[in-house]
CSV table of C-alpha atoms in Angstrom, one decimal:
chain,number,residue,atom,x,y,z
A,11,MET,CA,-157.9,-34.9,-16.5
A,12,PHE,CA,-158.1,-38.5,-15.4
A,13,SER,CA,-156.7,-39.8,-18.7
A,14,THR,CA,-153.7,-37.5,-18.5
A,15,LYS,CA,-152.9,-38.6,-15.0
A,16,HIS,CA,-153.3,-42.3,-16.0
A,17,ASP,CA,-151.0,-41.7,-19.0
A,18,ASN,CA,-148.4,-40.0,-16.9
A,19,SER,CA,-148.5,-42.9,-14.4
A,20,ASN,CA,-148.1,-45.4,-17.1
A,21,THR,CA,-145.2,-43.4,-18.6
A,22,SER,CA,-143.5,-43.2,-15.2
A,23,GLN,CA,-143.9,-46.9,-14.6
A,24,ALA,CA,-142.5,-47.7,-18.0
A,25,PHE,CA,-139.6,-45.3,-17.5
A,26,ASN,CA,-138.8,-46.9,-14.1
A,27,SER,CA,-139.0,-50.4,-15.5
A,28,VAL,CA,-136.3,-49.4,-18.1
A,29,LEU,CA,-134.2,-47.0,-16.0
A,30,LEU,CA,-133.8,-49.1,-12.8
A,31,PRO,CA,-132.4,-52.2,-14.4
A,32,THR,CA,-130.0,-50.0,-16.5
A,33,VAL,CA,-128.8,-48.2,-13.3
A,34,ILE,CA,-128.3,-51.4,-11.4
A,35,ALA,CA,-126.4,-52.9,-14.3
A,36,LEU,CA,-124.1,-49.9,-14.5
A,37,ILE,CA,-123.5,-50.1,-10.7
A,38,LEU,CA,-122.6,-53.8,-11.0
A,39,ILE,CA,-120.2,-53.2,-14.0
A,40,THR,CA,-118.6,-50.4,-12.0
A,41,MET,CA,-118.0,-52.6,-9.1
A,42,LEU,CA,-116.7,-55.4,-11.1
A,43,SER,CA,-114.3,-53.1,-13.0
A,44,ALA,CA,-113.0,-51.8,-9.7
A,45,CYS,CA,-112.4,-55.3,-8.5
A,46,GLN,CA,-110.5,-56.2,-11.6
A,47,LEU,CA,-108.3,-53.0,-11.5
A,48,THR,CA,-107.5,-53.4,-7.9
A,49,PRO,CA,-104.2,-55.2,-7.5
A,50,LYS,CA,-103.9,-58.2,-5.2
A,51,ALA,CA,-102.6,-56.8,-1.9
A,52,GLU,CA,-100.1,-58.7,0.1
A,53,PRO,CA,-101.3,-60.0,3.5
A,54,LYS,CA,-100.6,-57.3,6.1
A,55,VAL,CA,-98.6,-57.9,9.2
A,56,ALA,CA,-100.8,-58.4,12.2
A,57,LYS,CA,-101.3,-55.3,14.2
A,58,ASN,CA,-101.5,-57.0,17.6
A,59,THR,CA,-98.1,-58.6,17.3
A,60,HIS,CA,-94.5,-57.4,16.7
A,61,LYS,CA,-93.5,-58.2,13.2
A,62,THR,CA,-95.6,-61.4,13.0
A,63,LEU,CA,-96.1,-62.7,9.5
A,64,HIS,CA,-99.0,-65.1,9.0
A,65,TYR,CA,-97.3,-67.9,7.1
A,66,SER,CA,-100.6,-69.5,6.1
A,67,HIS,CA,-102.1,-66.3,4.8
A,68,TYR,CA,-99.0,-65.5,2.8
A,69,TYR,CA,-98.9,-69.0,1.3
A,70,LEU,CA,-102.6,-68.7,0.3
A,71,TRP,CA,-101.9,-65.3,-1.1
A,72,LEU,CA,-99.0,-66.7,-3.2
A,73,LYS,CA,-101.4,-69.2,-4.7
A,74,THR,CA,-103.7,-66.4,-6.0
A,75,LEU,CA,-100.9,-64.8,-8.0
A,76,SER,CA,-100.4,-65.0,-11.7
A,77,PRO,CA,-97.1,-66.3,-13.1
A,78,GLN,CA,-96.0,-62.7,-13.7
A,79,GLU,CA,-97.0,-61.5,-10.3
A,80,LEU,CA,-95.3,-64.5,-8.7
A,81,VAL,CA,-92.0,-63.7,-10.6
A,82,ALA,CA,-92.4,-60.0,-9.4
A,83,GLU,CA,-92.8,-61.2,-5.8
A,84,ILE,CA,-89.7,-63.5,-6.1
A,85,ASP,CA,-87.6,-60.6,-7.3
A,86,SER,CA,-89.0,-58.3,-4.5
A,87,GLN,CA,-88.0,-60.9,-1.8
A,88,LYS,CA,-84.6,-61.5,-3.3
A,89,LYS,CA,-83.8,-57.8,-3.3
A,90,ALA,CA,-85.0,-57.5,0.3
A,91,LEU,CA,-82.8,-60.4,1.4
A,92,SER,CA,-79.8,-58.8,-0.5
A,93,LEU,CA,-80.3,-55.5,1.2
A,94,GLN,CA,-80.8,-57.3,4.5
A,95,SER,CA,-77.6,-59.2,4.0
A,96,ASP,CA,-75.6,-56.0,3.1
A,97,THR,CA,-76.9,-54.3,6.3
A,98,ILE,CA,-75.9,-57.3,8.4
A,99,THR,CA,-72.4,-57.3,6.9
A,100,GLU,CA,-72.0,-53.6,7.5
A,101,GLN,CA,-73.2,-53.8,11.1
A,102,GLY,CA,-71.2,-56.9,11.8
A,103,THR,CA,-74.2,-58.6,13.4
A,104,SER,CA,-75.1,-62.3,13.2
A,105,HIS,CA,-77.5,-63.6,10.5
A,106,LYS,CA,-81.1,-64.1,11.7
A,107,PHE,CA,-84.1,-65.9,10.3
A,108,THR,CA,-86.4,-63.1,9.2
A,109,GLN,CA,-89.7,-62.7,7.5
A,110,HIS,CA,-88.0,-62.4,4.1
A,111,HIS,CA,-86.4,-65.8,4.8
A,112,ALA,CA,-89.8,-67.2,5.7
A,113,LYS,CA,-91.3,-65.8,2.5
A,114,MET,CA,-88.6,-67.3,0.4
A,115,MET,CA,-89.1,-70.6,2.1
A,116,LEU,CA,-92.8,-70.6,1.3
A,117,ILE,CA,-92.0,-69.5,-2.3
A,118,TYR,CA,-89.6,-72.4,-2.7
A,119,SER,CA,-92.3,-74.7,-1.2
A,120,LEU,CA,-95.0,-73.7,-3.7
A,121,PRO,CA,-95.3,-76.3,-6.5
A,122,SER,CA,-96.4,-73.7,-9.0
A,123,SER,CA,-93.4,-71.5,-8.3
A,124,PRO,CA,-90.8,-71.1,-11.1
A,125,ILE,CA,-88.2,-71.7,-8.5
A,126,TYR,CA,-89.9,-74.6,-6.8
A,127,GLN,CA,-87.1,-76.3,-4.7
A,128,PRO,CA,-88.0,-78.4,-1.8
A,129,TYR,CA,-84.4,-78.8,-0.8
A,130,ALA,CA,-83.9,-75.1,-0.6
A,131,ALA,CA,-87.1,-74.7,1.3
A,132,LYS,CA,-86.0,-77.4,3.8
A,133,THR,CA,-82.6,-75.7,4.2
A,134,LEU,CA,-84.3,-72.4,5.2
A,135,LEU,CA,-86.7,-74.2,7.4
A,136,ASN,CA,-83.8,-75.9,9.2
A,137,ASN,CA,-82.3,-72.4,9.8
A,138,ALA,CA,-85.6,-71.1,11.3
A,139,ASN,CA,-85.3,-70.1,14.9
A,140,PHE,CA,-88.5,-71.3,16.6
A,141,SER,CA,-87.4,-69.6,19.9
A,142,ASP,CA,-87.4,-66.1,18.3
A,143,ASP,CA,-90.2,-64.1,19.9
A,144,ASP,CA,-90.5,-61.8,17.0
A,145,TYR,CA,-91.4,-64.5,14.4
A,146,SER,CA,-92.4,-68.0,15.5
A,147,SER,CA,-92.0,-68.7,19.2
A,148,PRO,CA,-94.5,-71.0,20.9
A,149,SER,CA,-95.7,-68.4,23.4
A,150,ASP,CA,-99.1,-67.3,24.5
A,151,ASN,CA,-99.5,-65.4,21.2
A,152,SER,CA,-102.0,-67.2,19.1
A,153,ASP,CA,-100.4,-65.9,15.8
A,154,SER,CA,-97.1,-67.3,16.8
A,155,LEU,CA,-98.7,-70.6,17.7
A,156,HIS,CA,-100.4,-70.7,14.3
A,157,ASN,CA,-97.1,-70.0,12.6
A,158,LEU,CA,-95.4,-72.7,14.6
A,159,ALA,CA,-98.1,-75.2,13.7
A,160,PHE,CA,-97.9,-74.2,10.0
A,161,MET,CA,-94.0,-74.5,10.1
A,162,LEU,CA,-94.2,-78.0,11.6
A,163,LEU,CA,-96.9,-79.1,9.0
A,164,LEU,CA,-94.6,-77.7,6.2
A,165,LYS,CA,-91.7,-79.5,7.6
A,166,ASP,CA,-93.6,-82.8,7.6
A,167,GLN,CA,-94.7,-82.2,4.0
A,168,LEU,CA,-91.2,-81.2,2.8
A,169,ASN,CA,-89.7,-84.3,4.5
A,170,ALA,CA,-92.2,-86.5,2.7
A,171,GLN,CA,-91.5,-84.8,-0.6
A,172,LEU,CA,-87.8,-85.1,-0.2
A,173,LYS,CA,-88.2,-88.8,0.6
A,174,LEU,CA,-90.1,-89.3,-2.6
A,175,LEU,CA,-87.6,-87.2,-4.6
A,176,THR,CA,-84.8,-89.3,-3.1
A,177,ALA,CA,-86.6,-92.5,-3.9
A,178,GLN,CA,-87.2,-91.3,-7.5
A,179,ALA,CA,-83.6,-90.4,-7.9
A,180,ALA,CA,-82.5,-93.8,-6.6
A,181,LEU,CA,-84.9,-95.5,-9.2
A,182,LYS,CA,-83.5,-93.4,-12.0
A,183,THR,CA,-79.9,-94.3,-10.9
A,184,LYS,CA,-80.8,-98.0,-10.7
A,185,ALA,CA,-82.5,-97.8,-14.2
A,186,LYS,CA,-79.4,-96.1,-15.7
A,187,GLN,CA,-77.2,-98.8,-14.2
A,188,GLU,CA,-79.4,-101.5,-15.6
A,189,TYR,CA,-79.3,-99.9,-19.1
A,190,ALA,CA,-75.5,-99.5,-18.8
A,191,ARG,CA,-75.2,-103.2,-17.9
A,192,LYS,CA,-77.4,-104.2,-20.8
A,193,ASP,CA,-75.5,-102.0,-23.1
A,194,ALA,CA,-72.2,-103.5,-21.9
A,195,ALA,CA,-73.6,-107.1,-22.4
A,196,ILE,CA,-74.9,-106.2,-25.9
A,197,GLU,CA,-71.4,-104.7,-26.7
A,198,GLN,CA,-69.8,-107.9,-25.5
A,199,LEU,CA,-72.1,-110.1,-27.5
A,200,GLU,CA,-71.3,-108.0,-30.6
A,201,LYS,CA,-67.6,-108.5,-30.0
A,202,GLN,CA,-68.0,-112.2,-29.7
A,203,LEU,CA,-70.0,-112.4,-32.9
A,204,HIS,CA,-67.3,-110.4,-34.7
A,205,GLN,CA,-64.7,-112.8,-33.4
A,206,LEU,CA,-66.7,-115.8,-34.5
A,207,LYS,CA,-67.1,-114.3,-38.0
A,208,LYS,CA,-63.3,-113.9,-38.2
A,209,ILE,CA,-62.8,-117.5,-37.2
A,210,GLU,CA,-65.3,-118.6,-39.7
A,211,GLU,CA,-63.6,-116.5,-42.5
A,212,ASN,CA,-60.2,-117.9,-41.6
A,213,LEU,CA,-61.5,-121.5,-41.7
A,214,THR,CA,-63.1,-120.8,-45.1
A,215,LYS,CA,-59.8,-119.5,-46.4
A,216,HIS,CA,-57.9,-122.6,-45.3
A,217,GLN,CA,-60.3,-125.0,-46.9
């Protein structure tokens, strides 16, 4: 009797030592698979504000996207802006800086974006209405204040980038002008050499 109970106890312990790690491993694999299969969700609009988009959250979310997902998001925002423009035209209302404009502005500002265009981002930023209570007004709403701070930071960054791009373009233009001057000087020297050869040939003939 004692031997049988002891054997059963050993068998149970051995079974548990094999089964438990296997079960834990299966649970972990299932959780990892679920995480991989779940698509990246776009940051939700804050519930405690009216149509407030968290610019910093959206920008961070953009940085997590793959190139294919980023292209899909660009297409989605372009379609939304197109529909919005059509609606404004039909209603005869004035154009307004909306969340879709803000998203495109952030997409243009993203260096890894296939449509990275600091000039386009700055143009949209200049059109942003900071006094609009629905989007980025410096009111008592902390979300709006955060958006305003992010917009001002982005503005400073874009201004710095545009200065660098302008300086780079100026250097390229200057370099092209220098090359053009050198090419012109070389061409002039070649003409002079050609003329000297002709003079030399004429002198040889008359000797």
